[in-house]
Coordinates of N, CA and C and ligand atoms in Angstrom, one line a residue:
X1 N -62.3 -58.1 165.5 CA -62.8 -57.6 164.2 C -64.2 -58.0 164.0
X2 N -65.3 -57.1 163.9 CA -66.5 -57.5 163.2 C -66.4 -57.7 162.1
X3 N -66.8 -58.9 161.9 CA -67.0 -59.8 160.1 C -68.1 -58.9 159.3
X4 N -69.2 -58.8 160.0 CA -70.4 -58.0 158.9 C -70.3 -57.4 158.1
X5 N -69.4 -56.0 158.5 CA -69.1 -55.2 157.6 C -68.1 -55.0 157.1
X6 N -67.0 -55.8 157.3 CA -65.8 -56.0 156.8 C -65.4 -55.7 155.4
X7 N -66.4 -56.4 154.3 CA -66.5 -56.2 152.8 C -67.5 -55.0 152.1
X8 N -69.0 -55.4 152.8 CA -69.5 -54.8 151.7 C -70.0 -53.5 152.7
X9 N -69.3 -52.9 152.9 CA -69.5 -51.0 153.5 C -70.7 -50.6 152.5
X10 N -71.8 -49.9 153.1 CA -72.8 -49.3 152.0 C -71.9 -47.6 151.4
X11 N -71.8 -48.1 150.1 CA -71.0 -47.1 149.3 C -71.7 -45.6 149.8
X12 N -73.2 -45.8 150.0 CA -73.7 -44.3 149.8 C -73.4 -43.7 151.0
X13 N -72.9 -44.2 152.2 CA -72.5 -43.7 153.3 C -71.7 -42.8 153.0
X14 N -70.5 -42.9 151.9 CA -69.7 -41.8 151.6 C -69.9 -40.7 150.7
X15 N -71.0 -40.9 149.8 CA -71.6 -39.9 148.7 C -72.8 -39.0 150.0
X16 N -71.7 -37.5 150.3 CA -72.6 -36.8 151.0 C -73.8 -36.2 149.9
X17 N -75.0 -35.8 150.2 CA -76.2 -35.5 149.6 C -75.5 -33.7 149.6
X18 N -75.1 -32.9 150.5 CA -74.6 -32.0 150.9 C -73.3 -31.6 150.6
X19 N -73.0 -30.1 150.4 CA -71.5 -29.9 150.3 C -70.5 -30.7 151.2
X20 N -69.3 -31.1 151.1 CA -68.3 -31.9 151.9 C -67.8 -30.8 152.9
X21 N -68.3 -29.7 152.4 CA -67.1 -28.6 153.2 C -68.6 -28.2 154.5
X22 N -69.8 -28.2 154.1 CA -71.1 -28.3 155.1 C -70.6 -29.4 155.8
X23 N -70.8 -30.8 155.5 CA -70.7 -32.0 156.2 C -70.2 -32.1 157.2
X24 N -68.3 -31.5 156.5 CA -67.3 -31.4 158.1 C -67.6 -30.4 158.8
X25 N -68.4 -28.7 158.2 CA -68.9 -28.3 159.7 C -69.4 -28.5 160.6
X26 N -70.6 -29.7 160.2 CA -71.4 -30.2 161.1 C -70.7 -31.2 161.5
X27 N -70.0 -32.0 161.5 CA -69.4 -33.3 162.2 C -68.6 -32.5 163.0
X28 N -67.8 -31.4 163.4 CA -66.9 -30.8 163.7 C -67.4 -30.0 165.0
X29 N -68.5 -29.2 164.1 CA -68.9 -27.9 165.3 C -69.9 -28.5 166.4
X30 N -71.0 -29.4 165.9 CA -71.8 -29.8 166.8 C -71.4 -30.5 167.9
X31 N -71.4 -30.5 168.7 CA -71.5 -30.9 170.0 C -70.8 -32.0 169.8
X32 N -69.8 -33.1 170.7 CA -69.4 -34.2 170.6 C -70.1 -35.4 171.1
X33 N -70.1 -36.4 171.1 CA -70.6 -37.5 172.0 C -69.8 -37.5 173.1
X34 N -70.6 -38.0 174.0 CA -69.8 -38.2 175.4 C -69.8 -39.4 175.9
X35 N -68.8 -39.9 176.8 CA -69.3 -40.7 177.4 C -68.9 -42.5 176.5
X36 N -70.0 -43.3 176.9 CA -70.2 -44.3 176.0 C -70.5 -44.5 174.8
X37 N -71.7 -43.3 174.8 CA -71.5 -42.8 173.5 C -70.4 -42.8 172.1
X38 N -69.6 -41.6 172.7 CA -68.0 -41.4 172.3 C -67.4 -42.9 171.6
X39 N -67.8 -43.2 172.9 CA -67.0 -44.8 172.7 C -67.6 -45.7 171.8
X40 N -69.4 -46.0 171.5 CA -69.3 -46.6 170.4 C -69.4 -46.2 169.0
X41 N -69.4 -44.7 168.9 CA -69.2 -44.1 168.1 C -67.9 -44.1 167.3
X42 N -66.8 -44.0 168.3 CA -65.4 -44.5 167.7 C -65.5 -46.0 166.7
X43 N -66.2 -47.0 167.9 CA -66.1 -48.6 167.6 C -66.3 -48.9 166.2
X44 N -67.8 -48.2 166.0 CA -68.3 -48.3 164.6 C -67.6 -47.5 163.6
X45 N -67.1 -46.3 163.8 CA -66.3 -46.2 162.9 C -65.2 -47.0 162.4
X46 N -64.2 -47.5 163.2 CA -63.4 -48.4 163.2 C -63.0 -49.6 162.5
X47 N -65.0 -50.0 162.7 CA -65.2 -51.2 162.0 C -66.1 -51.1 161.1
X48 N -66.2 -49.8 160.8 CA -67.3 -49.8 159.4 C -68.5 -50.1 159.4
X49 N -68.9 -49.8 160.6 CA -70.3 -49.9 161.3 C -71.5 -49.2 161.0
X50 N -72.4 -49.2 160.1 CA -73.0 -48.4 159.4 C -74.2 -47.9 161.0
X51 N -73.8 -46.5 161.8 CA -74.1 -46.6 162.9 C -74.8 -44.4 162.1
X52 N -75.9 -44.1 162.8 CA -76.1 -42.9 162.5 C -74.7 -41.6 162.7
X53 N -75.3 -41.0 161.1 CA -73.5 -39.6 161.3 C -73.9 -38.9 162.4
X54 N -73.1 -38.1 162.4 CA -72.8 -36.9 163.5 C -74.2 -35.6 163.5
X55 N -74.1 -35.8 162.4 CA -75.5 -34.3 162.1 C -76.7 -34.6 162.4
X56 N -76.7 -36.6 162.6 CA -78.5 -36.7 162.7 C -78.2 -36.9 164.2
X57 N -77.5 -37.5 164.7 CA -77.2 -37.5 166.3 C -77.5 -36.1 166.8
X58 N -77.0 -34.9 166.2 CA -77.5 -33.6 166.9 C -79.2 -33.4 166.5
X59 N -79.4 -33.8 165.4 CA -81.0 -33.8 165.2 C -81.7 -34.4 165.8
X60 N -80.8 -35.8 166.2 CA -82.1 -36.5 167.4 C -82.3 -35.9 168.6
X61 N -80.8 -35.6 169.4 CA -80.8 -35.2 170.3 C -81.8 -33.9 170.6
X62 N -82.0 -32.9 170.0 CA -82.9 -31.5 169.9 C -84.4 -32.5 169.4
X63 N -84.6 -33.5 168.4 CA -86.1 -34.1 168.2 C -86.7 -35.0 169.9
X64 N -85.8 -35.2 170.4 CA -85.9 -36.5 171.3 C -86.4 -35.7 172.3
X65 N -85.6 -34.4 173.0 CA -85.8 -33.5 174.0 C -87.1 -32.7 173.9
X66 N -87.3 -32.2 172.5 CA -88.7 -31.5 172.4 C -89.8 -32.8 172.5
X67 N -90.1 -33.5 171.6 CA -90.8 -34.4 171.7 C -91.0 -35.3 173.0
X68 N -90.0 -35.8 173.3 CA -90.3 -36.6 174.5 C -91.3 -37.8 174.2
X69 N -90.5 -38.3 173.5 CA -91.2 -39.9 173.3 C -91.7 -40.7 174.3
X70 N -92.5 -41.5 174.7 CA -92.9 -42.0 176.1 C -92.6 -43.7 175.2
X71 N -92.6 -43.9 174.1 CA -92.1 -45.4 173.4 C -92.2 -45.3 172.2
X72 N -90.9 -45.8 171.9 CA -89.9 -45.4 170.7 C -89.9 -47.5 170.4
X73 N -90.0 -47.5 169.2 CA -89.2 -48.8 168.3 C -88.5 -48.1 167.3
X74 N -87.5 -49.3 167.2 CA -86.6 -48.9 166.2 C -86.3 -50.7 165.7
X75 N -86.2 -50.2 164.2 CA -86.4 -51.5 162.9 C -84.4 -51.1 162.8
X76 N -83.5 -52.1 163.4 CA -82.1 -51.9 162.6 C -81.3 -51.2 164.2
X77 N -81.1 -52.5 165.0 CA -80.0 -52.3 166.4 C -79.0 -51.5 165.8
X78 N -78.1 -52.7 164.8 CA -76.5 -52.8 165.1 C -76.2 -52.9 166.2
X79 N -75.0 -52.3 166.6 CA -74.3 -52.3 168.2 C -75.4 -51.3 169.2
X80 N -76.4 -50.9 168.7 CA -77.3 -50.5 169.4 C -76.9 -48.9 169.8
X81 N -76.0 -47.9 169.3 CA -75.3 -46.5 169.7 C -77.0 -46.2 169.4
X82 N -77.6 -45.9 168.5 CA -78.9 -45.0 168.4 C -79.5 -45.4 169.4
X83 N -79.8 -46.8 169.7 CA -81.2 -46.8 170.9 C -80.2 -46.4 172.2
X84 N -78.9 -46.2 172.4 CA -78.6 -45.8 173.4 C -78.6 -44.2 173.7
X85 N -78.5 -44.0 172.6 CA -78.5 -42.2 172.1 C -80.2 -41.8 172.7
X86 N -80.9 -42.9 172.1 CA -82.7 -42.2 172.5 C -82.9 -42.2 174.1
X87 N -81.9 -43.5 174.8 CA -82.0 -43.9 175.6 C -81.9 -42.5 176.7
X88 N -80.8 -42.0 176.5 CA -79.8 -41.4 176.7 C -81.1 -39.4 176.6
X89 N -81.6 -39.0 175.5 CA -82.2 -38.3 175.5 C -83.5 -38.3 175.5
X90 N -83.9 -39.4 175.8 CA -85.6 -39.5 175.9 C -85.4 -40.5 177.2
X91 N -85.4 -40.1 178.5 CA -84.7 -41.2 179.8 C -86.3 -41.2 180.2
X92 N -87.5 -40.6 179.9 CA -88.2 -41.6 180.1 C -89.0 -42.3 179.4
X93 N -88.2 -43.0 178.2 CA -89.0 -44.0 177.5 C -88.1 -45.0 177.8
X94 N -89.3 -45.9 177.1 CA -88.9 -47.4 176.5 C -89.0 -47.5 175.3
X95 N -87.5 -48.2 175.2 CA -87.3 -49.0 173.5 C -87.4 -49.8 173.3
X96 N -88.0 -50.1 172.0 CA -87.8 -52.1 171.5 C -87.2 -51.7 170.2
X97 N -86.2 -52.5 170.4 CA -85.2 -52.3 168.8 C -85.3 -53.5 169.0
X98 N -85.0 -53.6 167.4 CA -85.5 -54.9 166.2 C -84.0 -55.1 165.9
X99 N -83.4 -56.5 165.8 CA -82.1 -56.5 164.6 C -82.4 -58.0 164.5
X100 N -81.6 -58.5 162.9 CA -82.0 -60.0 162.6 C -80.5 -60.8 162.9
X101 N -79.4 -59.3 162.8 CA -77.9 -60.3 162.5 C -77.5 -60.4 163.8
X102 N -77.1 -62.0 163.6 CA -76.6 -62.6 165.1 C -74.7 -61.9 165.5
X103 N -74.0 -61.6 164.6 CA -73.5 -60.5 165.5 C -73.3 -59.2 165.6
X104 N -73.9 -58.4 165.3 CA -75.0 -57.4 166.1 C -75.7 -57.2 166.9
X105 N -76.3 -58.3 166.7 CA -77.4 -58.8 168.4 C -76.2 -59.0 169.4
X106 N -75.5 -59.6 169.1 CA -74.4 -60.3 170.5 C -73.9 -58.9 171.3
X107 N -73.1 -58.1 169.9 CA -72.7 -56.5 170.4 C -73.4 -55.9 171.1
X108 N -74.7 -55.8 170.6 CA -75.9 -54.5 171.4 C -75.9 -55.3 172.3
X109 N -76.5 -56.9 172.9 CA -76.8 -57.1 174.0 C -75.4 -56.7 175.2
X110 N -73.8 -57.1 174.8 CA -73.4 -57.1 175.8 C -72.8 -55.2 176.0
X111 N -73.2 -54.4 175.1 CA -73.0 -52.6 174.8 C -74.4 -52.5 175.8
X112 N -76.0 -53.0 176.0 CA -77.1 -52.5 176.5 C -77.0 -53.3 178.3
X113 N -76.4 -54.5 178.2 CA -76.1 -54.9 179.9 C -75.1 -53.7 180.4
X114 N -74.0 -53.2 179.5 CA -73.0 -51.8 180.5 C -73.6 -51.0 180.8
X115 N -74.2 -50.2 179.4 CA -74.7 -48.7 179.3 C -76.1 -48.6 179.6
X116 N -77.1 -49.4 179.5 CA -78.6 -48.8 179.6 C -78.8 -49.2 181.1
X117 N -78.2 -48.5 182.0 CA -78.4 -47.8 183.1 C -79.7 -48.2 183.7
X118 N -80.8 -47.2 182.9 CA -82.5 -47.1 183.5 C -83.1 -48.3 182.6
X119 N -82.0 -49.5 182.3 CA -83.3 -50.3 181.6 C -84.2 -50.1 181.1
X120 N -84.0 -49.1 179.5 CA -85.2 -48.9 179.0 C -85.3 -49.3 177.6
X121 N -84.3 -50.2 177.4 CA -84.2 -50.8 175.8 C -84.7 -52.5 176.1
X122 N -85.3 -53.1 175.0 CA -85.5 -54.4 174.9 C -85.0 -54.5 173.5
X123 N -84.7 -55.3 173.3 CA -83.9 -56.1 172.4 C -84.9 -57.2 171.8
X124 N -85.4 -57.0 170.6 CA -86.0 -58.4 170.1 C -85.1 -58.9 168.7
X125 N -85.1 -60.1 169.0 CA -84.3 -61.0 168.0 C -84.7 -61.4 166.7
X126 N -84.8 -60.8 165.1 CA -84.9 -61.9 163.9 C -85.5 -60.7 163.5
X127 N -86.4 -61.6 162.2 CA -86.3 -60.0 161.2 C -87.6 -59.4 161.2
X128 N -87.7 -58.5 160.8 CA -88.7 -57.4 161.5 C -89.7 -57.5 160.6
X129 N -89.7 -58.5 159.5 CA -91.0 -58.8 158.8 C -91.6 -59.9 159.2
X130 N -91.4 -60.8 160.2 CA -91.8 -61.3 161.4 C -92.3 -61.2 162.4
X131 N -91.4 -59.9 163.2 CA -91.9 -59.5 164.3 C -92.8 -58.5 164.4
X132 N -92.6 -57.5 163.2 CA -93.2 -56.3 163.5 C -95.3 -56.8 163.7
X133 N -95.8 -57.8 162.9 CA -96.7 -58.3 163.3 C -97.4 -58.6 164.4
X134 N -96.5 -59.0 165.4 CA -97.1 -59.7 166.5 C -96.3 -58.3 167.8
X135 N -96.3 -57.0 167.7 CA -96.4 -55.8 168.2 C -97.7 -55.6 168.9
X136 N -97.8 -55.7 170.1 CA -99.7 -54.8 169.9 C -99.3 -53.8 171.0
X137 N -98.1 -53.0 170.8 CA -97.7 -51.5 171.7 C -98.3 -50.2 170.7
X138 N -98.6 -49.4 171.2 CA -98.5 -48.0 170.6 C -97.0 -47.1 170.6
X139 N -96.7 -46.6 170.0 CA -95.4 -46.0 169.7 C -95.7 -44.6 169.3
X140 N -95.2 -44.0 170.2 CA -95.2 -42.1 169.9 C -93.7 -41.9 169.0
X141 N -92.8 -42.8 168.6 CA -92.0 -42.5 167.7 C -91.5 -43.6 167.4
X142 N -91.4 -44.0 165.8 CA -90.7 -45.1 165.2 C -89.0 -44.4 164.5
X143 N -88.3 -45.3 164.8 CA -86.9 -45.1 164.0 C -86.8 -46.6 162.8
X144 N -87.0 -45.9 161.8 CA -86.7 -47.7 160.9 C -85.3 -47.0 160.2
X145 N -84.3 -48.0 160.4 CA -83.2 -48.0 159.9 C -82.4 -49.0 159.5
X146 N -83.4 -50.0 158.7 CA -82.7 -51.2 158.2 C -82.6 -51.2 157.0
X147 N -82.9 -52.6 156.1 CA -82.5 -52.6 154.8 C -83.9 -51.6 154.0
X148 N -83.2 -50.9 152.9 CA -84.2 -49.8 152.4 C -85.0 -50.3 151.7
X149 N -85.0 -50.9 150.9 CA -85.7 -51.6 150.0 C -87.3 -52.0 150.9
X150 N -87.2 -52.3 152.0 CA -88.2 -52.8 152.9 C -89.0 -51.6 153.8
X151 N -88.2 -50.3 153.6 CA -89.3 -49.4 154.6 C -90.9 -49.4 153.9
X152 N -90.8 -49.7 152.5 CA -92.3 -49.5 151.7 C -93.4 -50.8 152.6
X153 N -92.0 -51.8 152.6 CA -93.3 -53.0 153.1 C -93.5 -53.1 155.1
X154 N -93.1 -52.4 154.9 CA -92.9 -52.4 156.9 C -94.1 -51.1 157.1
X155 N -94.2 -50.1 156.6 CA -94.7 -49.1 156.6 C -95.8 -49.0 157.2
X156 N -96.7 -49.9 156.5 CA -98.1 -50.1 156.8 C -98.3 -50.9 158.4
X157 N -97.4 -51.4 158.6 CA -97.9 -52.3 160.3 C -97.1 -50.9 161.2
X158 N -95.9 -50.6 160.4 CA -95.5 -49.3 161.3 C -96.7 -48.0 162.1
X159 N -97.3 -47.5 160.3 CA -98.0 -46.5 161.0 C -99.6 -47.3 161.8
X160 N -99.8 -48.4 161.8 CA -100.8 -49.4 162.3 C -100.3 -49.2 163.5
X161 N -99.4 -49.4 163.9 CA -98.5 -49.5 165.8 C -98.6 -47.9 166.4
X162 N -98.2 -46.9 165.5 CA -98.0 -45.5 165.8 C -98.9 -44.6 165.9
X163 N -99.1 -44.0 167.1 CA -100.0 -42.8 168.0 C -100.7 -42.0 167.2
X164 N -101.7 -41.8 167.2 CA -101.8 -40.1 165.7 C -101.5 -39.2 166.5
X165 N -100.7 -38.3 165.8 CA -99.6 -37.5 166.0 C -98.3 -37.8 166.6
X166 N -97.7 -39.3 166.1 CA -96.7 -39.9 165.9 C -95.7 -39.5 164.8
X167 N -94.5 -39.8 165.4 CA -93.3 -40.0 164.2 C -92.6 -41.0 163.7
X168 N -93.0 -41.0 162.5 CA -91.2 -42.2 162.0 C -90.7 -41.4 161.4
X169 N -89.3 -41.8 161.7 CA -88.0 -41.2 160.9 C -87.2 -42.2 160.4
X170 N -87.4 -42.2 159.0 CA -86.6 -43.1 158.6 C -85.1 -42.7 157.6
X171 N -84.4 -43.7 157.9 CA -83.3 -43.1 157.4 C -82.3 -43.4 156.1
X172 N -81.3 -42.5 155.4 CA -80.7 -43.6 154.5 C -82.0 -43.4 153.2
X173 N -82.5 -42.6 152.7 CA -83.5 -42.3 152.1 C -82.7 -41.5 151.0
X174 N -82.0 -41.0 150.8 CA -81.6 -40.4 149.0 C -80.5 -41.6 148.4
X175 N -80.0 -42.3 149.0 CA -79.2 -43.2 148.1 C -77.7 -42.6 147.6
X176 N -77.6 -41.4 148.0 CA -76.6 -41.0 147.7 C -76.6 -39.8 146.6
X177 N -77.9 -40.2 146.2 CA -78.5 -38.6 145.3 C -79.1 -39.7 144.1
X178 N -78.9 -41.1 144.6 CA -79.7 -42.1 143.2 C -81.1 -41.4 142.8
X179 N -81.9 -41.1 144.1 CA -83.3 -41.3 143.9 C -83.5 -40.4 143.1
X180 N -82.8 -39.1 142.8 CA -83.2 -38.0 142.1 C -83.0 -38.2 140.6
X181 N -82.4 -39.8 140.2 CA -81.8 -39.8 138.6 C -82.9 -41.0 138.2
X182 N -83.0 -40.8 136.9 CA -84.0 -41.9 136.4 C -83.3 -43.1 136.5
X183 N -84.2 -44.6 136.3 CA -83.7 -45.6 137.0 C -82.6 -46.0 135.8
X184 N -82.6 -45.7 134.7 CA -81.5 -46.4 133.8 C -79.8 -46.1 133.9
X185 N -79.9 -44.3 135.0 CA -78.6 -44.6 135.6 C -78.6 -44.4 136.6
X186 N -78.8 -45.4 137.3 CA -78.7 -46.5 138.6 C -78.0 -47.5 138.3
X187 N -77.0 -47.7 139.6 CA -76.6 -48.6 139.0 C -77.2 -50.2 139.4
X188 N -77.2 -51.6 138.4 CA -78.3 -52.8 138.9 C -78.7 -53.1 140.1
X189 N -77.2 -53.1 141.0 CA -77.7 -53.8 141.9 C -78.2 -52.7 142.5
X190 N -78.4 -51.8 142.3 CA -79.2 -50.4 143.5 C -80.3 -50.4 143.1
X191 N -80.8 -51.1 142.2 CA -82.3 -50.7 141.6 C -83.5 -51.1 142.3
X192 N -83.5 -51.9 143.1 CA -84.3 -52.4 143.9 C -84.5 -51.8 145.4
X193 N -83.4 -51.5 145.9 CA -83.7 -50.3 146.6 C -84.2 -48.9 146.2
X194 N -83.7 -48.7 145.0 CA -84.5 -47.3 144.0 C -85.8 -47.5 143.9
X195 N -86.1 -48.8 143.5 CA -87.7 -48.7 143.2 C -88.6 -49.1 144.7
X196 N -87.6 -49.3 145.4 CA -88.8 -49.4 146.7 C -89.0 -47.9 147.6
X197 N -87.9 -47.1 147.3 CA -87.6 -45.9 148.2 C -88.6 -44.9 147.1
X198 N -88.6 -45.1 145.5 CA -89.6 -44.5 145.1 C -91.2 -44.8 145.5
X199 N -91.2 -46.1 145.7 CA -92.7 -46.2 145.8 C -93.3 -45.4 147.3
X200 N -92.4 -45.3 148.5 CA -92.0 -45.3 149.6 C -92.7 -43.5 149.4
X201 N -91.6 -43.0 148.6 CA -91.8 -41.1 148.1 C -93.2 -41.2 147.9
X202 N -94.2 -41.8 147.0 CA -95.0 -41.7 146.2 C -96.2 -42.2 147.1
X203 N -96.1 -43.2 148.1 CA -96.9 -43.6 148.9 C -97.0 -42.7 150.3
X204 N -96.4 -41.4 150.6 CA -96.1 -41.0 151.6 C -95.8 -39.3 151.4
X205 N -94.9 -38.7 150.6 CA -95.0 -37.6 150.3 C -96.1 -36.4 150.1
X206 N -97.2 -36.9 149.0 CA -98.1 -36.4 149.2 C -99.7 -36.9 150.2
X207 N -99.3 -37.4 150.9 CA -100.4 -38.3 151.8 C -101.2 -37.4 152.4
X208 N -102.5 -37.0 152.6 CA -103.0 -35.9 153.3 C -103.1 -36.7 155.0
X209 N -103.0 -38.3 155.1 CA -103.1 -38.3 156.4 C -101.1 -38.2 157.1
X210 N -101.0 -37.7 156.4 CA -99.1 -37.9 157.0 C -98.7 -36.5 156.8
X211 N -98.0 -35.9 157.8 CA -97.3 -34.8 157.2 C -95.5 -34.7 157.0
X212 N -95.6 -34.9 155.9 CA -93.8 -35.2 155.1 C -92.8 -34.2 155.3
X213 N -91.6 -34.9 155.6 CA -90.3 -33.8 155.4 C -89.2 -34.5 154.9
X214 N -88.3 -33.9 154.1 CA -86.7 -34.5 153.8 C -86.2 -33.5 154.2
X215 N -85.4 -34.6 155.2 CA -84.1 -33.6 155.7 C -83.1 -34.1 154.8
X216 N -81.9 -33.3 154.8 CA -80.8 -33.8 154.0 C -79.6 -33.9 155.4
X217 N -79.9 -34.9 156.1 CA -78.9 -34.9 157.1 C -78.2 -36.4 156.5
X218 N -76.7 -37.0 156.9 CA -76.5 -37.8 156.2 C -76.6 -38.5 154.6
X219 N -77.1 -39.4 154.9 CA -77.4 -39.9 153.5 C -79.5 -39.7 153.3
X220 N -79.8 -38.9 154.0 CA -81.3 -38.3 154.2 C -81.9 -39.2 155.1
X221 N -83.2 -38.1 155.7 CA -83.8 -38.6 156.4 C -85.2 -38.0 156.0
X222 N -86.4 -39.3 156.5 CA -87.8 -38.9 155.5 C -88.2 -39.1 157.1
X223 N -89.2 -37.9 157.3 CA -90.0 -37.6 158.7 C -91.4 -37.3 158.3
X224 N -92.5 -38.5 158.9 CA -94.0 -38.4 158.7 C -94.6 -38.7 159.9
X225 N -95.2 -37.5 159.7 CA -96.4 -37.3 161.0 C -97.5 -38.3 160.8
X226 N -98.2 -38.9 161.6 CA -99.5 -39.2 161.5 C -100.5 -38.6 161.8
X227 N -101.4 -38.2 160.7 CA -102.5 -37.0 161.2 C -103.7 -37.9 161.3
X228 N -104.0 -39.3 161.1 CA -105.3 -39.7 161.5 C -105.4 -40.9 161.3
X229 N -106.3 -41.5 162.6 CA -106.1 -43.2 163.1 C -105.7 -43.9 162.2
X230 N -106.7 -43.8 161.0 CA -105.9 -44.5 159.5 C -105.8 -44.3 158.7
X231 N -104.3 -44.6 158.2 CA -104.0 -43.9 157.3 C -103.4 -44.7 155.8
X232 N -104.6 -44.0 154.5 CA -104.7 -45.0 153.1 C -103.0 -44.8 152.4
X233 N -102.8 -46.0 152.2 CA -101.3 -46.4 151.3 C -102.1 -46.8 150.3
X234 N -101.2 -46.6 149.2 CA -101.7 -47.2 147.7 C -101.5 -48.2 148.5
X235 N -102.2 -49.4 147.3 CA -102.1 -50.8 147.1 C -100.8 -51.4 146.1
Ligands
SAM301 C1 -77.7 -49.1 159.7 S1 -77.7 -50.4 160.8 C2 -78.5 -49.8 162.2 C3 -77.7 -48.7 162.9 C4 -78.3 -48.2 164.2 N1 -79.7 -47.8 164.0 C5 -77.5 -47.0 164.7 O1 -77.6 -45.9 164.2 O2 -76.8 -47.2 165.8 C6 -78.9 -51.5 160.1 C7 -79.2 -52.8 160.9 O3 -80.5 -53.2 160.5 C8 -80.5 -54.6 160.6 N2 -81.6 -55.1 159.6 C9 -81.6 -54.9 158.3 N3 -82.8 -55.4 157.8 C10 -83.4 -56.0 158.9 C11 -84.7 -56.7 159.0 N4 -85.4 -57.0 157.9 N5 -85.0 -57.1 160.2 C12 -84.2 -56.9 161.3 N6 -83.1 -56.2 161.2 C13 -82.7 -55.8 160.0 C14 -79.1 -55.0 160.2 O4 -78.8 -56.3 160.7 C15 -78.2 -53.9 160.8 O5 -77.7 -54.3 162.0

């Protein structure tokens, strides 16, 4: 039994942004996982493993193949199914995924000695507002998929590390449809993630050096280009 997510499941995982009767098309019709895949895709379900749904898995799969990342980081292992997934559709890059919880790290390490074949994931240990500093790789695609509240403060070393004409995709971005209601109904403890995923919209959306998208895949996903070496964030 994994202890982590045993209690507190992030509720918005189940508030689809999308019709329910869309949702199960897309979990149903697209393509299945294969393989090991399959297998930790099951796991995390099982155990309530907040691991990417089914409709962004088909999104990456079609983003990973066109694009062709030559080095990908990712902010948020878990049992590591996504960096095996990029693994898996971008075979010739290298990963460095980030996770801080020690059993998560245990899972991805002994899930990345089976399955990463072409050794192309590295594993760095603790939290990513530590590590992301002492990076000095360039990255043709970032994945941040950790706590939300923190994509606003990660952001700036992010697009600092990332290619121009780079991508992050970050994920877990409508809250469940919070972001779209004023903050007074929200509920407390969401408010802190509300106000950093707003500042996140407002620092990024209209950016002339970034070019923005919301997908409404899962619980959403926010996709920014970098159009030039530096690129101005409010303060
Ligand atoms: C949603 S899960 C990642 C799922 C994974 N990307 C997948 O789809 O297979 C989020 C992970 O981010 C990690 N995390 C959250 N905040 C972090 C931080 N500040 N530094 C490092 N890891 C963090 C958590 O420990 C958790 O394992």
């Amino acid at each position: 039994m994994v202890e982590s997510y045993s209690k507190n499941a992030n509720h918005n995982m189940r508030r689809p942004v999308v019709k329910e009767e869309i949702v199960e098309l897309m979990r149903q019709r697209l393509a299945d996982n294969q393989g090991h895949l399959k297998e930790l895709a099951t796991f995390a379900k099982e155990e309530n493993i907040p691991v990417i749904p089914h409709e962004t898995v088909a999104y990456f799969r079609v983003l990973l193949q066109t694009v062709k990342p030559k080095k990908i980081l990712e902010i948020g292992t878990a049992i590591g199914f996504s960096a095996l997934l990029m693994a898996e559709f971008a075979p010739n890059s290298q990963i460095t995924t980030i996770d801080r919880n020690p059993e998560m790290i245990d899972l991805a390490k002994e899930n990345f000695a089976k399955y990463d074949k072409r050794q192309q994931i590295t594993l760095l240990e603790g939290d990513a507002v530590d590590l992301l500093a002492d990076l000095d790789e360039t990255y043709d695609l970032v994945f941040m998929d950790s706590a939300k509240s923190k994509y606003i403060v990660f952001l700036p070393q992010v697009l600092e590390n990332l290619a121009v004409g780079g991508l992050v995709v970050l994920d877990d971005i409508f809250q469940g449809g919070d972001v779209a209601k004023p903050i007074e109904e929200v509920r407390r403890g969401q408010r802190t993630i509300y106000r950093g995923l707003q500042k996140l919209f407002e620092a990024t959306l209209d950016n002339p050096d970034l070019t923005a998208s919301l997908l409404p895949l899962g619980d959403g996903l926010l996709l920014l280009r970098k159009n030039a070496p530096s690129v101005k964030l409010p303060d």
